[in-house]
Amino acid sequence: MVSNLLETDLENILEDAFAETEGELLVVDPSAETVEAIVEAGIESDDLPELCLLADEGVLKTVMDDFLIASKAADLVEGGSLSLRVLSTEADNSLFVSADRVVALVSTGGRVAALSSDDAEFVEEVFSTYRDAFEAAEEYRLRTPAISRIRETMTEEIGEATREDFDDVLASMETARGNGDGLDEVTVSLLVAAKNDVLLYDISKWGEDVGIASKATFSRTKTRLEDLGLIDTEKVPIDVGRPRLRLKLGDDRLKDAPVDQLADVVQSALN
C-alpha cells in the first residue's frame, strides 16, 4: 500500500481520486452514499475524469429515486462524464480503479479509509478485469431528465420567475422522492406554478415534454393538492374549447411563506 488516507467524509477522497486520475475512473460496487457523493462532486467539478460506475442495481435504483440526485446524474450522463452500468455479481470491496492506481474504500465509525496501491502488475490486472466487466454489463437507464435541461426549458416555456422559485424550493429540500406522501418534482413544479399564477395546461405540457411526468400525473397531483387546500384553481376562458385552469396558492401559510420555506409548509400539511 503506497498511499493511505483516513478521512471523516468521502469528499476529500473523491477530490483526491479525481485529481490523480487521467482517463477513466472505474468505480466498482459503490454504496448508495458513495454514488450520491460522486454525483454531487461531479456536478461541482470542472475537471472530471471519465466516470464509469459499475454498481448494484438496487443501490442505483434507491439513489436515483431521488430527483435531486437523479437529475444531476442525468446531466453528467448527457455530458459524457458519467456512465452507469449494473454489477451482476458482488465485488470483494468498493473500489476506485484507474490505469495507474487501485483504491479500496473501508468505512467504519463515521470515517472512511482509502487504501491505495500503484503496483503496476496488480493495477493492470484489476483494471483489465473490471474494464471487461463494465463493457459486458447492462446499462442502467435513467428516466429522469437532466436538471440543466429542466431549468432551461422551464425558463423558456414557463418563465424565469417560476424557474427561480423552482430552484429555491429544490435547494431547501434534502430529498425529492415523493413516495406517495412527500414532495417530488411534480408537486414542486405545481407549487411554484401556483405561486406564479401559471396555467395547469402550460406546466403539465412542459412537464410531459421535458420528461418529468405525464399530463395525467400532473392532473392527479393537482387534484390531491387541491383536495388538501394547498392550491386553488380559477377558470380562464379561451376562444375555443373548455376553459383552462389557472393555478393559485390556496393556503395562507403558503402565500405568506418565503420560497425556501414552501417545502416545509407543504410537508407539514401532507403529514
mmCIF file of C-alpha atoms in Angstrom:
data_model
loop_
_atom_site.group_PDB
_atom_site.id
_atom_site.type_symbol
_atom_site.label_atom_id
_atom_site.label_comp_id
_atom_site.label_asym_id
_atom_site.label_seq_id
_atom_site.Cartn_x
_atom_site.Cartn_y
_atom_site.Cartn_z
ATOM 1 C CA MET A 1 0.000 0.000 0.000
ATOM 2 C CA VAL A 2 1.635 3.183 -1.152
ATOM 3 C CA SER A 3 -0.863 5.822 -0.148
ATOM 4 C CA ASN A 4 -3.431 5.525 2.635
ATOM 5 C CA LEU A 5 -5.947 8.217 3.522
ATOM 6 C CA LEU A 6 -8.147 8.368 6.619
ATOM 7 C CA GLU A 7 -10.920 10.938 6.237
ATOM 8 C CA THR A 8 -14.135 11.929 8.010
ATOM 9 C CA ASP A 9 -16.069 12.014 4.724
ATOM 10 C CA LEU A 10 -15.940 10.898 1.107
ATOM 11 C CA GLU A 11 -15.493 14.355 -0.385
ATOM 12 C CA ASN A 12 -11.761 14.557 0.292
ATOM 13 C CA ILE A 13 -11.202 11.057 -1.037
ATOM 14 C CA LEU A 14 -13.166 11.864 -4.206
ATOM 15 C CA GLU A 15 -11.262 15.084 -4.694
ATOM 16 C CA ASP A 16 -8.001 13.128 -4.489
ATOM 17 C CA ALA A 17 -9.274 10.400 -6.825
ATOM 18 C CA PHE A 18 -10.427 12.917 -9.453
ATOM 19 C CA ALA A 19 -7.177 14.879 -9.278
ATOM 20 C CA GLU A 20 -4.976 11.782 -9.579
ATOM 21 C CA THR A 21 -6.854 10.179 -12.488
ATOM 22 C CA GLU A 22 -6.212 10.731 -16.163
ATOM 23 C CA GLY A 23 -8.594 8.938 -18.460
ATOM 24 C CA GLU A 24 -11.168 6.557 -16.999
ATOM 25 C CA LEU A 25 -12.000 6.046 -13.343
ATOM 26 C CA LEU A 26 -13.849 2.780 -12.728
ATOM 27 C CA VAL A 27 -15.989 2.814 -9.589
ATOM 28 C CA VAL A 28 -16.871 -0.739 -8.582
ATOM 29 C CA ASP A 29 -19.652 -1.749 -6.163
ATOM 30 C CA PRO A 30 -20.110 1.688 -4.542
ATOM 31 C CA SER A 31 -22.513 2.205 -1.650
ATOM 32 C CA ALA A 32 -25.538 4.492 -2.058
ATOM 33 C CA GLU A 33 -23.668 7.139 -0.077
ATOM 34 C CA THR A 34 -20.704 6.887 -2.441
ATOM 35 C CA VAL A 35 -22.888 7.162 -5.549
ATOM 36 C CA GLU A 36 -24.551 10.285 -4.163
ATOM 37 C CA ALA A 37 -21.196 11.794 -3.240
ATOM 38 C CA ILE A 38 -19.795 11.089 -6.693
ATOM 39 C CA VAL A 39 -22.748 12.783 -8.408
ATOM 40 C CA GLU A 40 -22.578 15.841 -6.144
ATOM 41 C CA ALA A 41 -18.804 16.114 -6.541
ATOM 42 C CA GLY A 42 -19.083 15.586 -10.278
ATOM 43 C CA ILE A 43 -21.547 18.432 -10.695
ATOM 44 C CA GLU A 44 -19.244 20.773 -8.799
ATOM 45 C CA SER A 45 -16.026 19.733 -10.577
ATOM 46 C CA ASP A 46 -14.683 21.434 -13.700
ATOM 47 C CA ASP A 47 -12.082 18.732 -14.389
ATOM 48 C CA LEU A 48 -13.644 15.285 -14.155
ATOM 49 C CA PRO A 49 -12.156 12.024 -15.322
ATOM 50 C CA GLU A 50 -14.488 9.793 -17.298
ATOM 51 C CA LEU A 51 -16.509 8.139 -14.514
ATOM 52 C CA CYS A 52 -17.644 4.549 -15.121
ATOM 53 C CA LEU A 53 -19.861 3.288 -12.279
ATOM 54 C CA LEU A 54 -20.451 -0.448 -12.014
ATOM 55 C CA ALA A 55 -22.985 -0.712 -9.220
ATOM 56 C CA ASP A 56 -25.644 -2.933 -7.705
ATOM 57 C CA GLU A 57 -28.989 -2.317 -9.412
ATOM 58 C CA GLY A 58 -30.788 -1.916 -6.076
ATOM 59 C CA VAL A 59 -28.289 0.718 -4.967
ATOM 60 C CA LEU A 60 -28.699 2.647 -8.221
ATOM 61 C CA LYS A 61 -32.492 2.471 -8.014
ATOM 62 C CA THR A 62 -32.512 3.688 -4.410
ATOM 63 C CA VAL A 63 -30.236 6.619 -5.199
ATOM 64 C CA MET A 64 -31.913 7.562 -8.469
ATOM 65 C CA ASP A 65 -35.383 7.549 -6.934
ATOM 66 C CA ASP A 66 -34.348 10.921 -5.513
ATOM 67 C CA PHE A 67 -34.975 13.559 -8.191
ATOM 68 C CA LEU A 68 -32.334 15.849 -6.694
ATOM 69 C CA ILE A 69 -29.610 13.272 -7.365
ATOM 70 C CA ALA A 70 -31.031 11.669 -10.499
ATOM 71 C CA SER A 71 -31.428 14.962 -12.389
ATOM 72 C CA LYS A 72 -27.797 15.856 -11.650
ATOM 73 C CA ALA A 73 -26.637 12.376 -12.646
ATOM 74 C CA ALA A 74 -28.559 12.774 -15.908
ATOM 75 C CA ASP A 75 -26.636 15.996 -16.542
ATOM 76 C CA LEU A 76 -23.349 14.134 -16.131
ATOM 77 C CA VAL A 77 -24.534 11.262 -18.354
ATOM 78 C CA GLU A 78 -25.681 13.630 -21.094
ATOM 79 C CA GLY A 79 -22.371 15.487 -20.868
ATOM 80 C CA GLY A 80 -20.418 12.253 -21.316
ATOM 81 C CA SER A 81 -18.768 12.429 -17.888
ATOM 82 C CA LEU A 82 -20.668 9.536 -16.292
ATOM 83 C CA SER A 83 -21.734 6.053 -17.362
ATOM 84 C CA LEU A 84 -23.911 3.805 -15.182
ATOM 85 C CA ARG A 85 -23.946 0.026 -15.518
ATOM 86 C CA VAL A 86 -25.352 -2.806 -13.422
ATOM 87 C CA LEU A 87 -22.994 -5.024 -11.438
ATOM 88 C CA SER A 88 -24.141 -8.627 -11.896
ATOM 89 C CA THR A 89 -22.086 -10.148 -9.068
ATOM 90 C CA GLU A 90 -20.813 -8.867 -5.734
ATOM 91 C CA ALA A 91 -17.304 -7.432 -5.605
ATOM 92 C CA ASP A 92 -14.998 -8.078 -2.664
ATOM 93 C CA ASN A 93 -14.601 -4.327 -1.967
ATOM 94 C CA SER A 94 -15.813 -0.962 -3.110
ATOM 95 C CA LEU A 95 -13.073 0.130 -5.489
ATOM 96 C CA PHE A 96 -11.838 3.126 -7.432
ATOM 97 C CA VAL A 97 -9.739 1.778 -10.302
ATOM 98 C CA SER A 98 -7.735 3.774 -12.830
ATOM 99 C CA ALA A 99 -4.967 2.719 -15.196
ATOM 100 C CA ASP A 100 -2.422 3.769 -12.544
ATOM 101 C CA ARG A 101 -3.963 3.003 -9.172
ATOM 102 C CA VAL A 102 -6.401 0.833 -7.244
ATOM 103 C CA VAL A 103 -8.141 2.274 -4.197
ATOM 104 C CA ALA A 104 -10.265 0.213 -1.807
ATOM 105 C CA LEU A 105 -12.746 2.041 0.430
ATOM 106 C CA VAL A 106 -13.280 0.917 4.013
ATOM 107 C CA SER A 107 -15.864 2.715 6.173
ATOM 108 C CA THR A 108 -16.027 2.428 9.946
ATOM 109 C CA GLY A 109 -17.049 4.588 12.878
ATOM 110 C CA GLY A 110 -18.027 7.552 10.773
ATOM 111 C CA ARG A 111 -14.679 7.643 8.966
ATOM 112 C CA VAL A 112 -13.517 6.443 5.582
ATOM 113 C CA ALA A 113 -10.184 4.782 4.817
ATOM 114 C CA ALA A 114 -8.856 4.793 1.256
ATOM 115 C CA LEU A 115 -6.264 2.036 0.882
ATOM 116 C CA SER A 116 -4.309 2.529 -2.314
ATOM 117 C CA SER A 117 -1.796 0.595 -4.409
ATOM 118 C CA ASP A 118 0.063 1.509 -7.594
ATOM 119 C CA ASP A 119 1.834 -1.832 -8.082
ATOM 120 C CA ALA A 120 1.866 -1.965 -11.882
ATOM 121 C CA GLU A 121 1.096 -5.667 -12.348
ATOM 122 C CA PHE A 122 -1.677 -5.680 -9.727
ATOM 123 C CA VAL A 123 -3.260 -2.478 -11.046
ATOM 124 C CA GLU A 124 -3.182 -3.720 -14.642
ATOM 125 C CA GLU A 125 -4.882 -6.982 -13.664
ATOM 126 C CA VAL A 126 -7.622 -5.279 -11.612
ATOM 127 C CA PHE A 127 -8.234 -2.580 -14.222
ATOM 128 C CA SER A 128 -8.461 -5.130 -17.032
ATOM 129 C CA THR A 129 -10.822 -7.363 -15.043
ATOM 130 C CA TYR A 130 -13.279 -4.623 -14.173
ATOM 131 C CA ARG A 131 -12.961 -2.845 -17.523
ATOM 132 C CA ASP A 132 -14.097 -6.066 -19.189
ATOM 133 C CA ALA A 133 -16.879 -6.457 -16.607
ATOM 134 C CA PHE A 134 -18.031 -2.894 -17.268
ATOM 135 C CA GLU A 135 -18.123 -3.443 -21.034
ATOM 136 C CA ALA A 136 -20.200 -6.597 -20.578
ATOM 137 C CA ALA A 137 -22.607 -5.073 -18.039
ATOM 138 C CA GLU A 138 -26.123 -3.860 -18.763
ATOM 139 C CA GLU A 139 -26.554 -0.093 -18.960
ATOM 140 C CA TYR A 140 -28.624 1.498 -16.189
ATOM 141 C CA ARG A 141 -31.031 3.859 -17.930
ATOM 142 C CA LEU A 142 -32.081 6.984 -16.088
ATOM 143 C CA ARG A 143 -35.676 8.056 -16.594
ATOM 144 C CA THR A 144 -35.102 11.473 -15.042
ATOM 145 C CA PRO A 145 -34.278 14.417 -17.323
ATOM 146 C CA ALA A 146 -31.125 16.446 -16.790
ATOM 147 C CA ILE A 147 -31.505 19.359 -14.378
ATOM 148 C CA SER A 148 -29.860 21.785 -16.823
ATOM 149 C CA ARG A 149 -32.464 20.920 -19.478
ATOM 150 C CA ILE A 150 -35.263 21.249 -16.919
ATOM 151 C CA ARG A 151 -34.068 24.707 -15.931
ATOM 152 C CA GLU A 152 -33.532 25.863 -19.491
ATOM 153 C CA THR A 153 -36.929 24.737 -20.777
ATOM 154 C CA MET A 154 -38.790 25.993 -17.706
ATOM 155 C CA THR A 155 -37.285 29.438 -18.206
ATOM 156 C CA GLU A 156 -38.205 29.431 -21.889
ATOM 157 C CA GLU A 157 -41.711 27.980 -21.628
ATOM 158 C CA ILE A 158 -42.960 28.956 -18.157
ATOM 159 C CA GLY A 159 -40.868 31.939 -17.148
ATOM 160 C CA GLU A 160 -37.725 32.883 -15.285
ATOM 161 C CA ALA A 161 -39.544 33.783 -12.048
ATOM 162 C CA THR A 162 -41.078 30.304 -11.833
ATOM 163 C CA ARG A 163 -37.739 28.667 -12.611
ATOM 164 C CA GLU A 164 -36.019 30.698 -9.871
ATOM 165 C CA ASP A 165 -38.703 29.612 -7.383
ATOM 166 C CA PHE A 166 -38.295 26.005 -8.553
ATOM 167 C CA ASP A 167 -34.552 26.176 -7.875
ATOM 168 C CA ASP A 168 -35.072 27.794 -4.471
ATOM 169 C CA VAL A 169 -37.557 25.143 -3.340
ATOM 170 C CA LEU A 170 -35.315 22.287 -4.503
ATOM 171 C CA ALA A 171 -32.313 23.877 -2.760
ATOM 172 C CA SER A 172 -34.251 23.832 0.531
ATOM 173 C CA MET A 173 -35.012 20.098 0.279
ATOM 174 C CA GLU A 174 -32.814 17.226 1.395
ATOM 175 C CA THR A 175 -34.529 14.733 -0.931
ATOM 176 C CA ALA A 176 -37.277 14.784 -3.551
ATOM 177 C CA ARG A 177 -38.619 11.240 -3.540
ATOM 178 C CA GLY A 178 -42.334 11.726 -3.025
ATOM 179 C CA ASN A 179 -43.123 8.058 -2.267
ATOM 180 C CA GLY A 180 -46.798 8.992 -2.328
ATOM 181 C CA ASP A 181 -46.529 11.118 0.809
ATOM 182 C CA GLY A 182 -43.741 13.671 0.457
ATOM 183 C CA LEU A 183 -42.657 16.181 -2.125
ATOM 184 C CA ASP A 184 -41.472 15.132 -5.540
ATOM 185 C CA GLU A 185 -40.644 17.035 -8.707
ATOM 186 C CA VAL A 186 -44.273 17.121 -9.878
ATOM 187 C CA THR A 187 -45.501 18.559 -6.573
ATOM 188 C CA VAL A 188 -42.750 21.197 -6.553
ATOM 189 C CA SER A 189 -43.489 22.133 -10.173
ATOM 190 C CA LEU A 190 -47.177 22.625 -9.392
ATOM 191 C CA LEU A 191 -46.471 24.642 -6.251
ATOM 192 C CA VAL A 192 -44.154 27.119 -7.956
ATOM 193 C CA ALA A 193 -46.575 27.298 -10.885
ATOM 194 C CA ALA A 194 -49.374 28.164 -8.457
ATOM 195 C CA LYS A 195 -47.196 30.780 -6.784
ATOM 196 C CA ASN A 196 -46.728 32.425 -10.182
ATOM 197 C CA ASP A 197 -50.329 32.003 -11.460
ATOM 198 C CA VAL A 198 -49.344 29.634 -14.272
ATOM 199 C CA LEU A 199 -51.939 27.670 -16.220
ATOM 200 C CA LEU A 200 -52.218 23.972 -15.371
ATOM 201 C CA TYR A 201 -52.133 23.219 -19.101
ATOM 202 C CA ASP A 202 -48.814 25.041 -19.521
ATOM 203 C CA ILE A 203 -46.984 23.474 -16.581
ATOM 204 C CA SER A 204 -48.267 19.960 -17.301
ATOM 205 C CA LYS A 205 -47.443 20.197 -21.025
ATOM 206 C CA TRP A 206 -43.955 21.457 -20.164
ATOM 207 C CA GLY A 207 -43.508 18.651 -17.608
ATOM 208 C CA GLU A 208 -44.552 15.964 -20.067
ATOM 209 C CA ASP A 209 -42.426 17.388 -22.887
ATOM 210 C CA VAL A 210 -39.273 17.619 -20.757
ATOM 211 C CA GLY A 211 -39.810 14.126 -19.355
ATOM 212 C CA ILE A 212 -40.706 14.786 -15.710
ATOM 213 C CA ALA A 213 -44.134 13.113 -15.795
ATOM 214 C CA SER A 214 -47.242 12.723 -17.910
ATOM 215 C CA LYS A 215 -50.043 15.270 -18.051
ATOM 216 C CA ALA A 216 -52.213 12.718 -16.255
ATOM 217 C CA THR A 217 -49.730 12.573 -13.341
ATOM 218 C CA PHE A 218 -49.700 16.354 -13.118
ATOM 219 C CA SER A 219 -53.510 16.380 -13.128
ATOM 220 C CA ARG A 220 -53.771 13.744 -10.377
ATOM 221 C CA THR A 221 -51.212 15.550 -8.226
ATOM 222 C CA LYS A 222 -53.033 18.855 -8.767
ATOM 223 C CA THR A 223 -56.290 17.264 -7.597
ATOM 224 C CA ARG A 224 -54.583 15.899 -4.477
ATOM 225 C CA LEU A 225 -53.055 19.270 -3.597
ATOM 226 C CA GLU A 226 -56.390 20.954 -4.278
ATOM 227 C CA ASP A 227 -58.230 18.498 -2.009
ATOM 228 C CA LEU A 228 -55.721 19.344 0.743
ATOM 229 C CA GLY A 229 -56.385 23.048 0.274
ATOM 230 C CA LEU A 230 -52.803 23.772 -0.740
ATOM 231 C CA ILE A 231 -53.646 25.110 -4.172
ATOM 232 C CA ASP A 232 -56.731 26.545 -5.852
ATOM 233 C CA THR A 233 -57.725 26.919 -9.486
ATOM 234 C CA GLU A 234 -59.686 29.509 -11.395
ATOM 235 C CA LYS A 235 -61.191 29.086 -14.851
ATOM 236 C CA VAL A 236 -59.698 31.104 -17.689
ATOM 237 C CA PRO A 237 -61.959 31.339 -20.773
ATOM 238 C CA ILE A 238 -60.407 30.596 -24.160
ATOM 239 C CA ASP A 239 -61.788 31.222 -27.647
ATOM 240 C CA VAL A 240 -62.427 27.569 -28.454
ATOM 241 C CA GLY A 241 -62.985 24.658 -26.106
ATOM 242 C CA ARG A 242 -63.308 24.314 -22.354
ATOM 243 C CA PRO A 243 -61.835 26.994 -20.082
ATOM 244 C CA ARG A 244 -58.345 26.301 -18.816
ATOM 245 C CA LEU A 245 -57.376 26.349 -15.163
ATOM 246 C CA ARG A 246 -55.034 28.895 -13.641
ATOM 247 C CA LEU A 247 -53.189 27.604 -10.583
ATOM 248 C CA LYS A 248 -53.203 29.629 -7.357
ATOM 249 C CA LEU A 249 -51.844 29.034 -3.886
ATOM 250 C CA GLY A 250 -54.741 28.115 -1.646
ATOM 251 C CA ASP A 251 -53.227 28.018 1.847
ATOM 252 C CA ASP A 252 -52.451 31.318 3.573
ATOM 253 C CA ARG A 253 -49.333 29.743 5.078
ATOM 254 C CA LEU A 254 -48.009 29.182 1.556
ATOM 255 C CA LYS A 255 -48.920 32.678 0.447
ATOM 256 C CA ASP A 256 -47.034 34.210 3.354
ATOM 257 C CA ALA A 257 -44.045 31.845 3.435
ATOM 258 C CA PRO A 258 -40.693 32.673 1.816
ATOM 259 C CA VAL A 259 -39.999 30.479 -1.203
ATOM 260 C CA ASP A 260 -37.310 28.480 0.600
ATOM 261 C CA GLN A 261 -39.858 27.507 3.267
ATOM 262 C CA LEU A 262 -42.614 26.316 0.902
ATOM 263 C CA ALA A 263 -41.404 22.723 1.069
ATOM 264 C CA ASP A 264 -41.564 22.645 4.886
ATOM 265 C CA VAL A 265 -45.073 24.113 4.935
ATOM 266 C CA VAL A 266 -46.353 21.626 2.351
ATOM 267 C CA GLN A 267 -44.627 18.697 4.051
ATOM 268 C CA SER A 268 -46.296 19.542 7.351
ATOM 269 C CA ALA A 269 -49.671 19.677 5.598
ATOM 270 C CA LEU A 270 -49.079 16.335 3.883
ATOM 271 C CA ASN A 271 -48.281 14.733 7.212
#
